[in-house]
GROMACS .gro file of C-alpha atoms in nm:
model
  212
    1ASP     CA    1   6.680   2.372   3.576
    2LEU     CA    2   6.367   2.323   3.366
    3ILE     CA    3   6.400   1.945   3.367
    4GLN     CA    4   6.160   1.786   3.614
    5LYS     CA    5   6.083   1.425   3.699
    6GLN     CA    6   5.950   1.229   3.402
    7THR     CA    7   5.970   1.520   3.158
    8GLY     CA    8   5.969   1.435   2.787
    9VAL     CA    9   6.212   1.649   2.585
   10VAL     CA   10   6.173   1.669   2.207
   11HIS     CA   11   6.494   1.696   1.996
   12GLY     CA   12   6.749   1.753   2.276
   13ILE     CA   13   7.027   1.858   2.038
   14ALA     CA   14   7.219   2.145   2.201
   15VAL     CA   15   7.319   1.966   2.521
   16THR     CA   16   7.634   1.869   2.707
   17PRO     CA   17   7.703   1.549   2.903
   18ALA     CA   18   7.627   1.747   3.219
   19ASP     CA   19   7.285   1.832   3.078
   20VAL     CA   20   7.217   1.470   2.989
   21ALA     CA   21   7.313   1.367   3.341
   22LYS     CA   22   7.019   1.577   3.462
   23TYR     CA   23   6.792   1.390   3.221
   24ARG     CA   24   6.898   1.062   3.379
   25ALA     CA   25   6.863   1.188   3.735
   26ASP     CA   26   6.507   1.311   3.669
   27MET     CA   27   6.404   1.005   3.462
   28THR     CA   28   6.352   1.234   3.163
   29ALA     CA   29   6.295   1.078   2.822
   30LEU     CA   30   6.433   1.201   2.491
   31VAL     CA   31   6.195   1.210   2.194
   32TRP     CA   32   6.430   1.176   1.897
   33SER     CA   33   6.321   1.313   1.555
   34PRO     CA   34   6.618   1.238   1.330
   35ARG     CA   35   6.472   1.312   0.986
   36SER     CA   36   6.346   1.658   1.086
   37ASN     CA   37   6.666   1.734   1.280
   38VAL     CA   38   6.893   1.657   0.986
   39ASP     CA   39   6.669   1.847   0.745
   40LEU     CA   40   6.645   2.159   0.962
   41TYR     CA   41   6.982   2.164   1.139
   42GLY     CA   42   7.211   1.930   0.950
   43ASP     CA   43   7.265   1.728   1.267
   44THR     CA   44   7.069   1.533   1.524
   45ALA     CA   45   7.081   1.447   1.892
   46SER     CA   46   7.386   1.262   2.027
   47VAL     CA   47   7.168   0.958   2.090
   48ALA     CA   48   7.456   0.720   2.156
   49MET     CA   49   7.566   0.948   2.441
   50TYR     CA   50   7.212   0.964   2.576
   51ASP     CA   51   7.190   0.586   2.568
   52ARG     CA   52   7.527   0.531   2.733
   53MET     CA   53   7.421   0.767   3.012
   54GLY     CA   54   7.102   0.572   3.073
   55VAL     CA   55   6.843   0.805   2.921
   56GLN     CA   56   6.539   0.639   2.766
   57ILE     CA   57   6.495   0.728   2.397
   58SER     CA   58   6.173   0.721   2.199
   59LEU     CA   59   6.115   0.814   1.836
   60GLY     CA   60   5.887   1.086   1.698
   61THR     CA   61   5.817   1.225   1.352
   62ASP     CA   62   5.815   1.595   1.456
   63TRP     CA   63   5.603   1.740   1.171
   64VAL     CA   64   5.539   1.659   0.805
   65ALA     CA   65   5.707   1.973   0.669
   66SER     CA   66   6.052   1.839   0.759
   67GLY     CA   67   5.990   1.505   0.928
   68SER     CA   68   5.855   1.168   0.820
   69MET     CA   69   5.498   1.113   0.704
   70ASN     CA   70   5.465   0.811   0.935
   71MET     CA   71   5.650   0.627   1.209
   72ALA     CA   72   5.767   0.350   0.976
   73ARG     CA   73   5.967   0.599   0.769
   74GLU     CA   74   6.107   0.765   1.083
   75LEU     CA   75   6.218   0.426   1.208
   76ARG     CA   76   6.393   0.356   0.877
   77CYS     CA   77   6.569   0.695   0.903
   78ALA     CA   78   6.686   0.618   1.257
   79ASP     CA   79   6.813   0.279   1.141
   80GLU     CA   80   7.005   0.433   0.850
   81LEU     CA   81   7.176   0.683   1.079
   82ASN     CA   82   7.251   0.406   1.326
   83GLN     CA   83   7.411   0.195   1.054
   84LYS     CA   84   7.612   0.471   0.887
   85TYR     CA   85   7.704   0.716   1.162
   86PHE     CA   86   7.653   0.555   1.504
   87ASN     CA   87   7.858   0.240   1.435
   88LYS     CA   88   7.546   0.024   1.485
   89HIS     CA   89   7.527   0.133   1.847
   90PHE     CA   90   7.160   0.037   1.871
   91SER     CA   91   7.039  -0.317   1.821
   92ASP     CA   92   6.726  -0.389   1.616
   93LYS     CA   93   6.542  -0.452   1.943
   94ALA     CA   94   6.654  -0.118   2.085
   95LEU     CA   95   6.521   0.066   1.778
   96TRP     CA   96   6.193  -0.128   1.801
   97LYS     CA   97   6.155  -0.030   2.167
   98MET     CA   98   6.185   0.338   2.067
   99VAL     CA   99   5.847   0.312   1.892
  100THR     CA  100   5.675   0.084   2.143
  101GLN     CA  101   5.766   0.060   2.511
  102ASN     CA  102   5.990   0.368   2.529
  103ALA     CA  103   5.733   0.581   2.345
  104ALA     CA  104   5.468   0.480   2.598
  105PHE     CA  105   5.695   0.588   2.885
  106ALA     CA  106   5.782   0.918   2.715
  107THR     CA  107   5.414   1.009   2.675
  108GLY     CA  108   5.300   0.883   3.016
  109PHE     CA  109   5.093   0.591   2.882
  110HIS     CA  110   5.325   0.314   3.003
  111LYS     CA  111   5.062   0.176   3.244
  112VAL     CA  112   4.810   0.140   2.961
  113THR     CA  113   4.991   0.052   2.639
  114GLY     CA  114   5.333   0.002   2.482
  115MET     CA  115   5.375  -0.362   2.588
  116LEU     CA  116   5.206  -0.695   2.519
  117LYS     CA  117   5.094  -0.747   2.875
  118ALA     CA  118   4.783  -0.871   3.057
  119GLY     CA  119   4.549  -0.583   3.138
  120TYR     CA  120   4.699  -0.347   2.879
  121ALA     CA  121   4.508  -0.203   2.582
  122ALA     CA  122   4.543  -0.434   2.283
  123ASP     CA  123   4.698  -0.171   2.054
  124ILE     CA  124   4.894  -0.403   1.827
  125ALA     CA  125   5.051  -0.391   1.480
  126LEU     CA  126   5.159  -0.704   1.293
  127PHE     CA  127   5.410  -0.702   1.007
  128ASP     CA  128   5.500  -0.939   0.726
  129ALA     CA  129   5.814  -1.132   0.821
  130LYS     CA  130   5.858  -1.338   0.504
  131THR     CA  131   6.174  -1.149   0.410
  132SER     CA  132   6.311  -0.984   0.724
  133LYS     CA  133   6.282  -1.164   1.056
  134SER     CA  134   6.225  -1.072   1.420
  135TYR     CA  135   6.258  -0.699   1.505
  136ARG     CA  136   6.412  -0.641   1.163
  137ALA     CA  137   6.075  -0.713   1.004
  138VAL     CA  138   5.934  -0.401   1.169
  139ILE     CA  139   6.230  -0.181   1.078
  140ASP     CA  140   6.236  -0.291   0.713
  141ALA     CA  141   5.858  -0.285   0.667
  142GLY     CA  142   5.708  -0.076   0.389
  143VAL     CA  143   5.347   0.043   0.394
  144GLU     CA  144   5.247  -0.273   0.210
  145ASP     CA  145   5.397  -0.495   0.485
  146THR     CA  146   5.160  -0.393   0.765
  147VAL     CA  147   4.944  -0.705   0.796
  148LEU     CA  148   4.710  -0.595   1.076
  149VAL     CA  149   4.653  -0.297   1.306
  150LEU     CA  150   4.438  -0.332   1.618
  151ARG     CA  151   4.333  -0.062   1.863
  152GLY     CA  152   4.187  -0.190   2.184
  153GLY     CA  153   4.160  -0.528   2.016
  154LYS     CA  154   3.946  -0.390   1.731
  155ALA     CA  155   4.066  -0.407   1.371
  156LEU     CA  156   4.149  -0.073   1.208
  157TYR     CA  157   4.347  -0.180   0.902
  158GLY     CA  158   4.523  -0.471   0.742
  159ASP     CA  159   4.546  -0.728   0.465
  160THR     CA  160   4.210  -0.816   0.315
  161ASN     CA  161   4.255  -1.190   0.371
  162VAL     CA  162   4.332  -1.126   0.738
  163LEU     CA  163   4.046  -0.885   0.805
  164LYS     CA  164   3.802  -1.130   0.646
  165LEU     CA  165   3.879  -1.386   0.917
  166PRO     CA  166   3.575  -1.424   1.150
  167ALA     CA  167   3.790  -1.373   1.460
  168ILE     CA  168   3.910  -1.034   1.328
  169ASP     CA  169   3.561  -0.914   1.226
  170GLY     CA  170   3.675  -0.678   0.952
  171ALA     CA  171   3.505  -0.822   0.646
  172THR     CA  172   3.278  -0.517   0.606
  173CYS     CA  173   3.568  -0.270   0.616
  174GLU     CA  174   3.648  -0.065   0.305
  175ASP     CA  175   3.880  -0.191   0.032
  176LEU     CA  176   4.211  -0.015  -0.026
  177ASP     CA  177   4.497  -0.097  -0.264
  178VAL     CA  178   4.837  -0.030  -0.108
  179CYS     CA  179   5.129  -0.075  -0.347
  180GLY     CA  180   4.950  -0.362  -0.518
  181VAL     CA  181   4.848  -0.536  -0.195
  182ALA     CA  182   4.476  -0.572  -0.118
  183LYS     CA  183   4.402  -0.404   0.216
  184LYS     CA  184   4.099  -0.298   0.414
  185ALA     CA  185   4.060   0.017   0.627
  186CYS     CA  186   3.785   0.025   0.888
  187VAL     CA  187   3.709   0.398   0.871
  188ALA     CA  188   3.328   0.382   0.856
  189LYS     CA  189   3.316   0.112   1.122
  190ASP     CA  190   3.551   0.301   1.353
  191THR     CA  191   3.354   0.628   1.323
  192ASN     CA  192   3.001   0.481   1.329
  193ASN     CA  193   2.964   0.594   0.966
  194ALA     CA  194   3.047   0.955   1.052
  195ALA     CA  195   3.325   0.930   0.792
  196THR     CA  196   3.417   0.687   0.518
  197LEU     CA  197   3.741   0.599   0.348
  198ALA     CA  198   3.599   0.720   0.016
  199ALA     CA  199   3.506   1.059   0.161
  200ILE     CA  200   3.850   1.104   0.318
  201ARG     CA  201   4.026   1.012  -0.006
  202THR     CA  202   3.809   1.253  -0.204
  203ALA     CA  203   3.879   1.537   0.040
  204GLY     CA  204   4.251   1.467   0.035
  205GLU     CA  205   4.270   1.455  -0.344
  206THR     CA  206   4.068   1.777  -0.373
  207ASP     CA  207   4.299   1.953  -0.128
  208ALA     CA  208   4.609   1.825  -0.308
  209ALA     CA  209   4.472   1.961  -0.633
  210GLY     CA  210   4.421   2.305  -0.477
  211GLY     CA  211   4.045   2.277  -0.451
  212LYS     CA  212   3.821   2.390  -0.169
   0.00000   0.00000   0.00000
């Protein structure tokens, strides 16, 4: 039995109910990577079974070669599978918890982050809810819908008009157009000018073009 207390298991596909019972007994979390699973294996973990048996489920992107390029796309993939193949077993809130509270427990950071709670690190993302509401706003969000990202209470990224607010202190961050929405990314500020957004974009474009 390789499963020990508070283990985090990635994928967890080839299992039986008896195996999953051991997960629950040892407070083991499942890290679900649906996009990569379907791409590589044509199937994914029996997450409804895991949930019914009391196993905590978090969401992970696996790797870019077969998985999602970011957590927002992985969340949309999980939602699509939930809608089409899992008979809407998971509520919007349950899916949201997979990328917040449950993810913190799966990685052992649940005493530091993953919840909006006094004494916790202020790692917070805000999303535009003009169209979709409540937890659905997070699930439906595109890259242009991320209004503000804070790490430890410090602005990293967000809408230009939000970062310019004195309380946010992001007016000097670098401009970035995201799908027609004016954003700012605080790369230089976050790295004490060791890197800039412009330098990162240039390096990425050079690499994509096959340059050195």
